[in-house]
Coordinates of C-alpha atoms and ligand atoms in Angstrom, one line a residue:
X1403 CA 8.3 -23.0 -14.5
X1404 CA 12.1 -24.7 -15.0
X1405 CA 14.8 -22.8 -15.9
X1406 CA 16.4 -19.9 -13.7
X1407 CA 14.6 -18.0 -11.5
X1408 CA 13.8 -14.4 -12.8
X1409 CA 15.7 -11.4 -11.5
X1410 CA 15.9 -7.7 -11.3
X1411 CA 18.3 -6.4 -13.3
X1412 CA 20.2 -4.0 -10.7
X1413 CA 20.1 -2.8 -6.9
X1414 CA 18.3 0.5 -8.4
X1415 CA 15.7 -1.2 -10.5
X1416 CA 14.9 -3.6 -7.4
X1417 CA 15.3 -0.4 -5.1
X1418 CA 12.4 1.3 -7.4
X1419 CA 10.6 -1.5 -7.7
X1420 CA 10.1 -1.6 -4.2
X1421 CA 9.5 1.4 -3.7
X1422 CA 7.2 1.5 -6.3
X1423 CA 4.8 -1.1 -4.4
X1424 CA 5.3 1.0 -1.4
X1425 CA 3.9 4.3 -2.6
X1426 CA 0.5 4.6 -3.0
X1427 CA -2.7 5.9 -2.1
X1428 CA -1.6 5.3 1.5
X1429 CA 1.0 8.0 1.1
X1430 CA -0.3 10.3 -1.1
X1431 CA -3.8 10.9 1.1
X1432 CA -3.7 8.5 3.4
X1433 CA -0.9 10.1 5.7
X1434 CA -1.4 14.0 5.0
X1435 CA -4.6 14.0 6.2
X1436 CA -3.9 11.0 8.8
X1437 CA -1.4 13.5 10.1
X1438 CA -3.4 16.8 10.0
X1439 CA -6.0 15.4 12.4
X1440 CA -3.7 13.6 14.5
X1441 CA -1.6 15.9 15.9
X1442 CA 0.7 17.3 12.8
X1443 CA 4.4 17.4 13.6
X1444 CA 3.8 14.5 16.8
X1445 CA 2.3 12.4 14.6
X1446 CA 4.9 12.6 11.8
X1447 CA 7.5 11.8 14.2
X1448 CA 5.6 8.7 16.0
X1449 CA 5.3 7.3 12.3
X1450 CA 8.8 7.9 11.6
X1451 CA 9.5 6.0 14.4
X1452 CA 7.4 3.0 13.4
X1453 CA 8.3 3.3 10.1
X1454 CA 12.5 3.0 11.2
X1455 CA 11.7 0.8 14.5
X1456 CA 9.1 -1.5 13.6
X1457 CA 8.3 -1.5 10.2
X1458 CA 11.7 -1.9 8.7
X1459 CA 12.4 -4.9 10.5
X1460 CA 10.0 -6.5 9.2
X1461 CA 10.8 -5.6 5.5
X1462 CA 13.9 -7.5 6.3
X1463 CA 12.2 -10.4 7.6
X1464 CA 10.2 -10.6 4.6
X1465 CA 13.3 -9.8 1.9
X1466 CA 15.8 -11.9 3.4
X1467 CA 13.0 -15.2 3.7
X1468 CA 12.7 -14.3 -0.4
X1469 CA 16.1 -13.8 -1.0
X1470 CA 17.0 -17.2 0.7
X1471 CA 14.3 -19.4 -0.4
X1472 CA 14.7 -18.1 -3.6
X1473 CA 10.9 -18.5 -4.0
X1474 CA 7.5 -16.9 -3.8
X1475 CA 6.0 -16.6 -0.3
X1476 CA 4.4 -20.2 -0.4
X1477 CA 7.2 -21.9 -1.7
X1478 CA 9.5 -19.7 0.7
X1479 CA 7.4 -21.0 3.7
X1480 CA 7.0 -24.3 2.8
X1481 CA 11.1 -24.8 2.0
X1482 CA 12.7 -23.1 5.5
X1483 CA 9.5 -24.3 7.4
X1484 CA 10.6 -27.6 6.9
X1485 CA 7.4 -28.8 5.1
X1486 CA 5.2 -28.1 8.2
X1487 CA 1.9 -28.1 7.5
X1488 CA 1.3 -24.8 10.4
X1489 CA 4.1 -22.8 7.9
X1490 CA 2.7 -24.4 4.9
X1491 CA -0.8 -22.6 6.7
X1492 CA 1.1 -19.0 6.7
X1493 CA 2.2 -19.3 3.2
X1494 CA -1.3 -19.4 1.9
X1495 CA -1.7 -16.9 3.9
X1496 CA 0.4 -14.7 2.7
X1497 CA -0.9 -15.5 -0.8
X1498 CA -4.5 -15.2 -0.6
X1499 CA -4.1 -12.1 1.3
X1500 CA -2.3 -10.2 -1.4
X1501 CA -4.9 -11.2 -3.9
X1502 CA -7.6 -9.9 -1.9
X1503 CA -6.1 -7.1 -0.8
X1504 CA -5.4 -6.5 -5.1
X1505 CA -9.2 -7.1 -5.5
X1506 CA -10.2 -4.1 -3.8
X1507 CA -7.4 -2.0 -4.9
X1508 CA -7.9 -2.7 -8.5
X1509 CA -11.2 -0.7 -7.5
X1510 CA -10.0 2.2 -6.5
X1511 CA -7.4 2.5 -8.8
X1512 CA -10.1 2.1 -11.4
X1513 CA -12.2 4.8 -10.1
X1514 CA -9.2 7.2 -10.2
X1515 CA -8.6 5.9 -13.7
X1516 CA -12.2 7.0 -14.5
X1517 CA -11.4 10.9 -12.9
X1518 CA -8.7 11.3 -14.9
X1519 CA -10.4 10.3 -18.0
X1520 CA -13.2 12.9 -17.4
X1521 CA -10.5 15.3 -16.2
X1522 CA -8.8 14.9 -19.5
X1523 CA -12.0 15.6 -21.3
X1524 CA -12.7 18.6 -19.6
X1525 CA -15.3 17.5 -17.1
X1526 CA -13.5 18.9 -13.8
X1527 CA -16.9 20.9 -13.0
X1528 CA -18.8 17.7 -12.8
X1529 CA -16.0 15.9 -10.8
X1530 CA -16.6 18.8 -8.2
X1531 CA -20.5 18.2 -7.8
X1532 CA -20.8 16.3 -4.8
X1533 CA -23.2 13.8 -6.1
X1534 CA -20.8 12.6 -9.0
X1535 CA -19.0 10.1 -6.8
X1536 CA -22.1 8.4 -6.0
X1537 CA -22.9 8.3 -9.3
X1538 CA -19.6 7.2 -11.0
X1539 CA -19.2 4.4 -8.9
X1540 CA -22.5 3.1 -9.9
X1541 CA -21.9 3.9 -13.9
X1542 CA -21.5 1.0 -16.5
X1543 CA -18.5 3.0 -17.4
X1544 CA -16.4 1.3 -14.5
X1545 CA -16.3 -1.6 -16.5
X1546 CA -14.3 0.1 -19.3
X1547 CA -11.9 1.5 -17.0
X1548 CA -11.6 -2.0 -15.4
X1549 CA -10.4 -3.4 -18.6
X1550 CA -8.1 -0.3 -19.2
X1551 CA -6.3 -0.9 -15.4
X1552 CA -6.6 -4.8 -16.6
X1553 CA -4.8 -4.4 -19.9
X1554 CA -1.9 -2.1 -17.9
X1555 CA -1.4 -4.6 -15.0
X1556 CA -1.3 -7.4 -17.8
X1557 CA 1.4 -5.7 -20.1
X1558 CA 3.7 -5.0 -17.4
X1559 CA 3.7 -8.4 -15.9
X1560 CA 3.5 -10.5 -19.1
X1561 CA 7.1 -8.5 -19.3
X1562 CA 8.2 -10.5 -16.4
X1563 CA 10.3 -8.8 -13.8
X1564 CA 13.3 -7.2 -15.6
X1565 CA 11.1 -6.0 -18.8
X1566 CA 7.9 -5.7 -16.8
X1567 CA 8.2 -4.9 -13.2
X1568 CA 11.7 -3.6 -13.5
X1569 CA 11.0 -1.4 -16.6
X1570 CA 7.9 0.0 -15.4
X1571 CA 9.0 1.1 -12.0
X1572 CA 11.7 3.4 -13.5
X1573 CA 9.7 5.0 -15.7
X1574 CA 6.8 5.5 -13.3
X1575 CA 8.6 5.8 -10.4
X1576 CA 10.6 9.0 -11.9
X1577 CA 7.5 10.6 -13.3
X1578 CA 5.8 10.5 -9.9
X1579 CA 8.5 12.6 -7.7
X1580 CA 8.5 15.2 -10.8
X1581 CA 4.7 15.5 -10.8
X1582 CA 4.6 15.8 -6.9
X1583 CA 7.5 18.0 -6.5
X1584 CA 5.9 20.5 -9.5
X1585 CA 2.6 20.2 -8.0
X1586 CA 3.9 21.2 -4.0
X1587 CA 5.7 23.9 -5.8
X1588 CA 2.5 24.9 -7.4
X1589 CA 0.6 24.8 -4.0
X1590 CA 3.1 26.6 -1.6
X1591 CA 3.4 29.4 -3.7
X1592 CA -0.6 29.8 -3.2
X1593 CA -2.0 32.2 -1.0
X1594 CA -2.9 30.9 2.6
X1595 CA -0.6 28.0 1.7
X1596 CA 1.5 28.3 5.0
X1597 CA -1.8 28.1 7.3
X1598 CA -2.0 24.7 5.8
X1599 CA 1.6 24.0 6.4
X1600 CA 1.9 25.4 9.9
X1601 CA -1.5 22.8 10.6
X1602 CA 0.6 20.1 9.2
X1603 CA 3.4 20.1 10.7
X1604 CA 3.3 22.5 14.1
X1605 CA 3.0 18.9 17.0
X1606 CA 0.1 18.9 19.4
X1607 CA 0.8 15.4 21.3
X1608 CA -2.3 15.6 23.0
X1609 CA -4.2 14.5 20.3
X1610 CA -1.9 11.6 20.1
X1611 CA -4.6 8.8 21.8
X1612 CA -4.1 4.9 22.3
X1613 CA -6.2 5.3 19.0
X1614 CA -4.1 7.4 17.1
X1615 CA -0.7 5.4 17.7
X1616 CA -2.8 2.1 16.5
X1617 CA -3.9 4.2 13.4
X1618 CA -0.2 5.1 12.7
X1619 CA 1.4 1.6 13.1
X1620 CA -0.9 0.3 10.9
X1621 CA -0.8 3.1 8.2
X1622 CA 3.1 2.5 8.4
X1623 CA 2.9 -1.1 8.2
X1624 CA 0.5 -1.3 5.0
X1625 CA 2.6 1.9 3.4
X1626 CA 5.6 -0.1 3.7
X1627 CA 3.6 -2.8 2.1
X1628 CA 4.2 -5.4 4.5
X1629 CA 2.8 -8.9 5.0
X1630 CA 1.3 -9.3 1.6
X1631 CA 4.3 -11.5 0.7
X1632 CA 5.3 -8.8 -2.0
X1633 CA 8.8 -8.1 0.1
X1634 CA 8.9 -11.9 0.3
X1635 CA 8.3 -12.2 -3.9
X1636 CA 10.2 -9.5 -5.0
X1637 CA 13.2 -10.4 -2.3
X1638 CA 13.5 -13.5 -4.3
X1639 CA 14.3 -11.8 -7.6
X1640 CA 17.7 -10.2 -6.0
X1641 CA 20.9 -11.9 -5.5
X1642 CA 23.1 -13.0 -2.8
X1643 CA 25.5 -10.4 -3.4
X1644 CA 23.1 -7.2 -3.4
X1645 CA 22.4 -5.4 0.1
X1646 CA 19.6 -6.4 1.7
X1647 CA 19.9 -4.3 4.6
X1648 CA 20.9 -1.1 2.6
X1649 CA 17.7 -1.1 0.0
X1650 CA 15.3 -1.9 2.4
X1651 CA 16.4 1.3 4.3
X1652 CA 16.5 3.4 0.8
X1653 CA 12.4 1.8 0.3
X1654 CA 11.6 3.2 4.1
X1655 CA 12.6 6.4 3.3
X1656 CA 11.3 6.9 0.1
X1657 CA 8.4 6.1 1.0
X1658 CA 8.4 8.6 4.2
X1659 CA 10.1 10.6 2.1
X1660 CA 6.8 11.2 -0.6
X1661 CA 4.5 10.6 2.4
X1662 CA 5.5 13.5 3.7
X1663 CA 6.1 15.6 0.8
X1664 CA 2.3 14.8 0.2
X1665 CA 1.3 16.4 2.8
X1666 CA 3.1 19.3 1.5
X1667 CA 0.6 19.9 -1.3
X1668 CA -2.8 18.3 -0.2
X1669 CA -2.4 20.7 3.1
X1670 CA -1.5 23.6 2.0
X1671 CA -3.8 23.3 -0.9
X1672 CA -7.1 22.5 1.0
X1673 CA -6.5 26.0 3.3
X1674 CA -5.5 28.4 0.2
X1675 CA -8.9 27.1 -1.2
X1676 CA -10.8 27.4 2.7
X1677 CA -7.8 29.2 5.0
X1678 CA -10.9 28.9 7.9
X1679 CA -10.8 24.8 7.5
X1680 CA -10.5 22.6 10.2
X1681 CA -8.5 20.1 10.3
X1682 CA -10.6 17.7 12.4
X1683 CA -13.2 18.0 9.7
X1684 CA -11.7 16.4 6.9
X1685 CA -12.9 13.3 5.6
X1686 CA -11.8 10.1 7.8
X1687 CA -10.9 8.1 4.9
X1688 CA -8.9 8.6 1.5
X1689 CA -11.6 7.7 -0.6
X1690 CA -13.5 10.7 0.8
X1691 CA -10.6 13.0 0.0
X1692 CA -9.5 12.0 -3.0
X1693 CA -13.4 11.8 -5.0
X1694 CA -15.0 14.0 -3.5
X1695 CA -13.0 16.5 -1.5
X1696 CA -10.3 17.8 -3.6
X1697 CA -12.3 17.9 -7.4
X1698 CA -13.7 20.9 -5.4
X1699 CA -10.5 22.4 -4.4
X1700 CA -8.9 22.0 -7.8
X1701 CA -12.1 23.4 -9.6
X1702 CA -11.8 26.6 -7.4
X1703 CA -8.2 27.0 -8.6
X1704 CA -10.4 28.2 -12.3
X1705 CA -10.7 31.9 -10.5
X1706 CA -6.8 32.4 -10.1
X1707 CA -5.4 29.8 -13.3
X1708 CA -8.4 29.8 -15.2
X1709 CA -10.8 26.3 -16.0
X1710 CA -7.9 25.0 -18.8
X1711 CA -4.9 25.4 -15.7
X1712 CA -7.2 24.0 -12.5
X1713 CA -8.0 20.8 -15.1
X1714 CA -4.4 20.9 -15.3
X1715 CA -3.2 20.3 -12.0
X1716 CA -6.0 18.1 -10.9
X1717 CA -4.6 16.1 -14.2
X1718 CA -1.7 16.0 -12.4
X1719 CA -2.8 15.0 -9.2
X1720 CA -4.8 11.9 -10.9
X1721 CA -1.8 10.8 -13.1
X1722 CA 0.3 11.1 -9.9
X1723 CA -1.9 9.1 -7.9
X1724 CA -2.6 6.4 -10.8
X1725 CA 0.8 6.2 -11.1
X1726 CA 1.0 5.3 -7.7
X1727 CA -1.9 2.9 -7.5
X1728 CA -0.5 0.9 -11.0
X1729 CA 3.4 0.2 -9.5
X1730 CA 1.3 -1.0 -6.2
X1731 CA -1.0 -3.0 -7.8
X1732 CA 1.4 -4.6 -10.2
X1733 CA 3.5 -5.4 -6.9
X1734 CA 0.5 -7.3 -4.8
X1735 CA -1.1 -9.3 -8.0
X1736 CA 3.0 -10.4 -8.8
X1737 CA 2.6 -12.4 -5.7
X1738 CA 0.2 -15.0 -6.2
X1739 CA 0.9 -15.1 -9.8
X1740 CA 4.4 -16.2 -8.5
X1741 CA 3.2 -18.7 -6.5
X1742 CA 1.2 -20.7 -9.7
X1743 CA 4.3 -20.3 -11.6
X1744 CA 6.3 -22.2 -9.1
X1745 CA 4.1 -24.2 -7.2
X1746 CA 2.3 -25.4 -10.2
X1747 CA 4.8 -25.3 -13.0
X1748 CA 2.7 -22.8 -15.4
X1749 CA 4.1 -20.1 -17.5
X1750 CA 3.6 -16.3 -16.7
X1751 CA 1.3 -16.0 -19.4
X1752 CA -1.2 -18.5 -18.7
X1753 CA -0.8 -17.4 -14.5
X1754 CA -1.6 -14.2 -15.7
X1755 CA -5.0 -15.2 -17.8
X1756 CA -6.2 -17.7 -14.7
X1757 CA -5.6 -15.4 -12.2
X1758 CA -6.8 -12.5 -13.9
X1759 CA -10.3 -13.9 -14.7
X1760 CA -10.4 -14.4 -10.9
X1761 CA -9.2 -11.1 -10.4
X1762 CA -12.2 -9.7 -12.6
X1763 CA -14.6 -11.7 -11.2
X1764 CA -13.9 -10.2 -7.8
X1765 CA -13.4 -6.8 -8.3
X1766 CA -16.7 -7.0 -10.6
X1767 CA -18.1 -8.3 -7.5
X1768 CA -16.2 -5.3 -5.1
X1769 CA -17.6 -2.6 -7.5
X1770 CA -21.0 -3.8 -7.4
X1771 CA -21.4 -3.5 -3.3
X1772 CA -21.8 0.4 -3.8
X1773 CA -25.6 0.2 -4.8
X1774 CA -25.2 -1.5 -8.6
X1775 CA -26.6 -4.6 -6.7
X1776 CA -28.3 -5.0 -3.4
X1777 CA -27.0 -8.7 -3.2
X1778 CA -23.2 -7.4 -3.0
X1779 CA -24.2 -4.0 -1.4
X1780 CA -25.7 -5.4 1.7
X1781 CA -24.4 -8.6 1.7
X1782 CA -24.0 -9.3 5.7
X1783 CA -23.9 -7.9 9.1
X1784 CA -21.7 -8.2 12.0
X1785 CA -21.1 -6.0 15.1
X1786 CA -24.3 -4.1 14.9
X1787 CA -23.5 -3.0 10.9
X1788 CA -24.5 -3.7 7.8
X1789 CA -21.7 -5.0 5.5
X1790 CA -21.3 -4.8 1.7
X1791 CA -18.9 -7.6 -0.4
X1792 CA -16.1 -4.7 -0.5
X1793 CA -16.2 -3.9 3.2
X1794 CA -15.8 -7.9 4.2
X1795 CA -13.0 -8.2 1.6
X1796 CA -11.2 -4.5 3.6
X1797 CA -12.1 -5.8 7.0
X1798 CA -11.1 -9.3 6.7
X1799 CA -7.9 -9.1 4.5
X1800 CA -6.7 -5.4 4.8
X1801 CA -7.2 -4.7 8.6
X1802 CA -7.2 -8.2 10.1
X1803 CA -5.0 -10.6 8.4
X1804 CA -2.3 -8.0 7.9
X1805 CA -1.0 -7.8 11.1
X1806 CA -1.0 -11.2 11.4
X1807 CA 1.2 -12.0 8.6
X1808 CA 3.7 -9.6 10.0
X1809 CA 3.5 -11.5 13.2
X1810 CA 3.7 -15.1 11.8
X1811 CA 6.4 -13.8 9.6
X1812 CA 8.5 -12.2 12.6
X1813 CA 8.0 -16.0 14.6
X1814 CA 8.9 -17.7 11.4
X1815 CA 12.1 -15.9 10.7
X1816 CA 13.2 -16.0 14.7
X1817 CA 11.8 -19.6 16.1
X1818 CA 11.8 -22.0 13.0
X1819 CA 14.5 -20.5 10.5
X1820 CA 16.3 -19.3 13.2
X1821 CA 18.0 -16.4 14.8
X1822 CA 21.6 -17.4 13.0
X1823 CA 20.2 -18.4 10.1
X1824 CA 18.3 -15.1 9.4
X1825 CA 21.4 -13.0 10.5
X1826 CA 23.9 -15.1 8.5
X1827 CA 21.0 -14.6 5.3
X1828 CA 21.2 -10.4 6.0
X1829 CA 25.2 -10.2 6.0
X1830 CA 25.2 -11.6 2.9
X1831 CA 26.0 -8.7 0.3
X1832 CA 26.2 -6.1 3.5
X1833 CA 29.6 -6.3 4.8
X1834 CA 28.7 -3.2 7.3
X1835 CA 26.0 -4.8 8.5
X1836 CA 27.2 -7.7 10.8
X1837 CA 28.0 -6.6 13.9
X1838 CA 26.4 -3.3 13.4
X1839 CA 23.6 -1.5 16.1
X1840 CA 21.3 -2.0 13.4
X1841 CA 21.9 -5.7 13.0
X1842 CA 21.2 -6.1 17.1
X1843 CA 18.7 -3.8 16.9
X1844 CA 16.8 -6.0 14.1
X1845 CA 17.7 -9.1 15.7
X1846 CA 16.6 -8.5 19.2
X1847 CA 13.2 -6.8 18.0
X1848 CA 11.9 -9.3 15.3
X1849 CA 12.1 -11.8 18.0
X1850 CA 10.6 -9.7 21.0
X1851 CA 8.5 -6.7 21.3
X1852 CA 7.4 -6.7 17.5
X1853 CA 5.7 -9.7 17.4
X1854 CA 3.7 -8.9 20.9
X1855 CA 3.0 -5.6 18.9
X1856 CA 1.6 -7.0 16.1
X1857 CA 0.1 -9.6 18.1
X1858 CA -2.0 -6.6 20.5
X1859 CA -3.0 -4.6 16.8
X1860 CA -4.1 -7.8 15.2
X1861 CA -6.7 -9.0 18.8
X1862 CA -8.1 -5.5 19.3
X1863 CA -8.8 -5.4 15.2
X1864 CA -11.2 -8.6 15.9
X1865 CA -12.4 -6.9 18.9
X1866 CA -13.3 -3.9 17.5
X1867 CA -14.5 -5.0 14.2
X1868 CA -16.4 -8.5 14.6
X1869 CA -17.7 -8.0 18.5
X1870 CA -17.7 -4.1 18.6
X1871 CA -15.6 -4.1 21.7
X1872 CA -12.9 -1.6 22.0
X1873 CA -9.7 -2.7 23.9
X1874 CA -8.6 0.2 24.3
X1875 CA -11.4 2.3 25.8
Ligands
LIG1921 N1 1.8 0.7 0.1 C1 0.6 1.0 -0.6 C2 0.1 2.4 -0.2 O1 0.6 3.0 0.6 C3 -0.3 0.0 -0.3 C4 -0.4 -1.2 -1.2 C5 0.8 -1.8 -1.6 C6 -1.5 -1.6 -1.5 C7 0.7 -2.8 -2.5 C8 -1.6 -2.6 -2.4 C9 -0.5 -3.2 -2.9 O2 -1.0 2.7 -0.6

């Protein structure tokens, strides 16, 4: 598209926006309960770390490439890669992955659409029933709330990034630090709510395995939204004059800021309703948690608030989390709609309506691998289990090619845009920042030990998952 490039309309609004990509389901459930089988207080403080040491360097990478190039993340690669066709590789890359990765969130985030319909019309009893999940997933009625989380993702972005993304984020962003700060308020004043906040946070570091530590990085690194190219779009909406170094701290704590804060209400909340639960029991992943796992603890808030005031916090949890999940989503699906408006000279509107059909087609395809149809539900096999069209798009895109952005975007910024050049693009706008420990911090570890980092996560990923082979015992 000609004319000037689109931009966010102030440091707060970008700040938000990012923010807004990195909150989600990740934070909200992913982390408390990450945390409460891992070692509580020890394992908030190794994610802290990664978050601060590993992560954030990297979000400057990615801004400062976006902010510089002044383009979406194929463009960006393609322009300070000088044309080569081995950086020209890692900007697809970093394009197709955010679309995938949007493919199979746009199915959760219409499943938690769907519980907070049937929340709002009164059907928190048959949320609780174990078998509903099962069932709901497998429902016709997914396709409504697909068009529903559609439509929404479409009306922010047609806005463009000022009066879409910009607009959105600080209206959503506010709403979902008041709903989670009245809904931890609600849980700690429960009774037994301190058992679950003593499990949360006392530190046992000998839980903390080679496991564990790889289980952090990478919740820290996907939290923080990283190497989906979304730092790289949205850094290209900001001007030479705002502070690179300065928001992307503000978005890293944020976002360990509600993380943690999460875990102050789905703790606490899950012993007042069981104060004999065991931590090591909860479900492994979020999906478990969030479907089937709480429903139950907010139905048996009826015998203290009655059935109207449980359906109104578990309201409130669902809003909160689709909240989270819309600003997220509307983040990753920017990205490769970016890349069509630039690379290919379309409008928004017509990148929108392309990529969307695609969009549908896939997630139709996603939501169908749960049982709908056998085709997509067992669709292959590889290291001794059976794979469904969601779990190749989760395995391939979300825990594999991740970590190899992040690396390919640490050697891009370090060996072929150079050290200087990438310093030099960070000052700009951050007068405190040249010269500072942070600045030779950043500059030493994007080029050394991050990388290798990434490097090790993203070989014992293909070990584990496509040969079955553990590296690390
Ligand atoms: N940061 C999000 C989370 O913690 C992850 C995410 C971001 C997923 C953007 C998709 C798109 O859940």
């Amino acid at each position: 598209m000609s004319g000037a490039r689109e931009q966010f309309g102030s440091r707060i609004g970008f700040i938000l926006a990012a923010a807004g990509s990195a909150v989600g389901i990740g934070n909200l459930v992913g982390f408390p309960v990450g945390a409460a089988k891992n070692g509580g207080g020890a394992f908030l403080l190794m994610y802290a770390i990664f978050v601060f040491a590993i992560c954030l360097p990297v979000m400057l990478a990615e801004m400062s490439v976006g902010r510089k190039a002044k383009k979406d993340p194929l463009g960006a690669y393609r322009i300070l890669g000088g044309n080569s066709t081995g950086w020209k590789l890692a900007g697809w890359l970093s394009i197709i992955t955010p679309f995938m990765i949007a493919v199979f969130y746009m199915v959760i985030t219409i499943w938690i659409l769907g519980y907070l319909a049937e929340v709002f019309m009164g059907n928190l009893d048959a949320l609780a029933n174990p078998e509903m999940f099962g069932q709901f997933i497998n429902s016709p009625s997914i396709f409504g709330y697909m068009a529903a989380v559609i439509g929404i993702v479409y009306l922010i972005l047609q806005g463009g990034v000022k009066e879409g993304i910009e607009k959105a984020a600080k209206l959503l962003m506010p709403s979902l630090f008041l709903m989670l700060l009245l809904l931890v308020i609600f849980v700690l004043t429960q009774d037994n709510a301190m058992a679950g906040v003593k499990f949360y946070l006392i530190p046992d570091f000998s839980k903390i395995t080679a496991e564990v530590v790889n289980g952090a990085l990478s919740q820290a690194f996907f939290s923080l939204s990283l190497g989906m190219g979304i730092m790289i779009t949205y850094g290209s909406y900001i001007d030479n004059r705002s502070d690179v170094p300065g928001s992307a701290k503000l978005v890293a704590i944020t976002d360990t800021a509600v993380a943690f804060t999460a875990g102050l209400m789905i703790l606490p909340a899950i012993f007042s309703f069981n104060p004999q639960t065991d931590p090591s029991q909860l479900s492994e992943s979020s999906i478990g948690m969030i479907f089937t796992f709480l429903p139950k603890i907010f139905l048996a808030l009826q015998a203290t608030i009655g059935y109207m005031g449980a359906s109104i916090v578990a309201g409130i949890f669902f809003l909160l989390v689709f909240f989270a999940a819309i600003t997220s989503l509307v983040s990753i699906f920017e990205v490769p709609v970016a890349a069509l408006m630039s690379e290919k000279d379309v409008n928004r509107k017509p990148a929108l309506m392309i990529l969307g059909v695609l969009l549908i087609v896939l997630a139709c395809m996603c939501a169908m691998s749960f049982g709908y149809n056998d085709f997509f539900t067992s669709f292959t096999s590889y290291a001794g289990t059976q794979k469904s069209f969601f779990d190749i798009v989760f395995d391939v895109f979300y825990e594999t090619i991740l970590p190899l952005n992040g690396l390919l975007i640490c050697i891009f910024v370090i060996y072929r845009w150079k050290k200087h050049n990438f310093n030099e693009a960070l000052d700009e706008g951050a007068p405190h920042y040249k010269g500072s420990f942070f600045e030779k911090y950043v500059d030493i570890s994007v080029g050394t030990f991050i990388p290798v980092i990434l490097f090790v996560i993203f070989v014992n990923t293909v070990a584990l998952k496509y040969f079955g082979v553990s590296l690390f015992g």
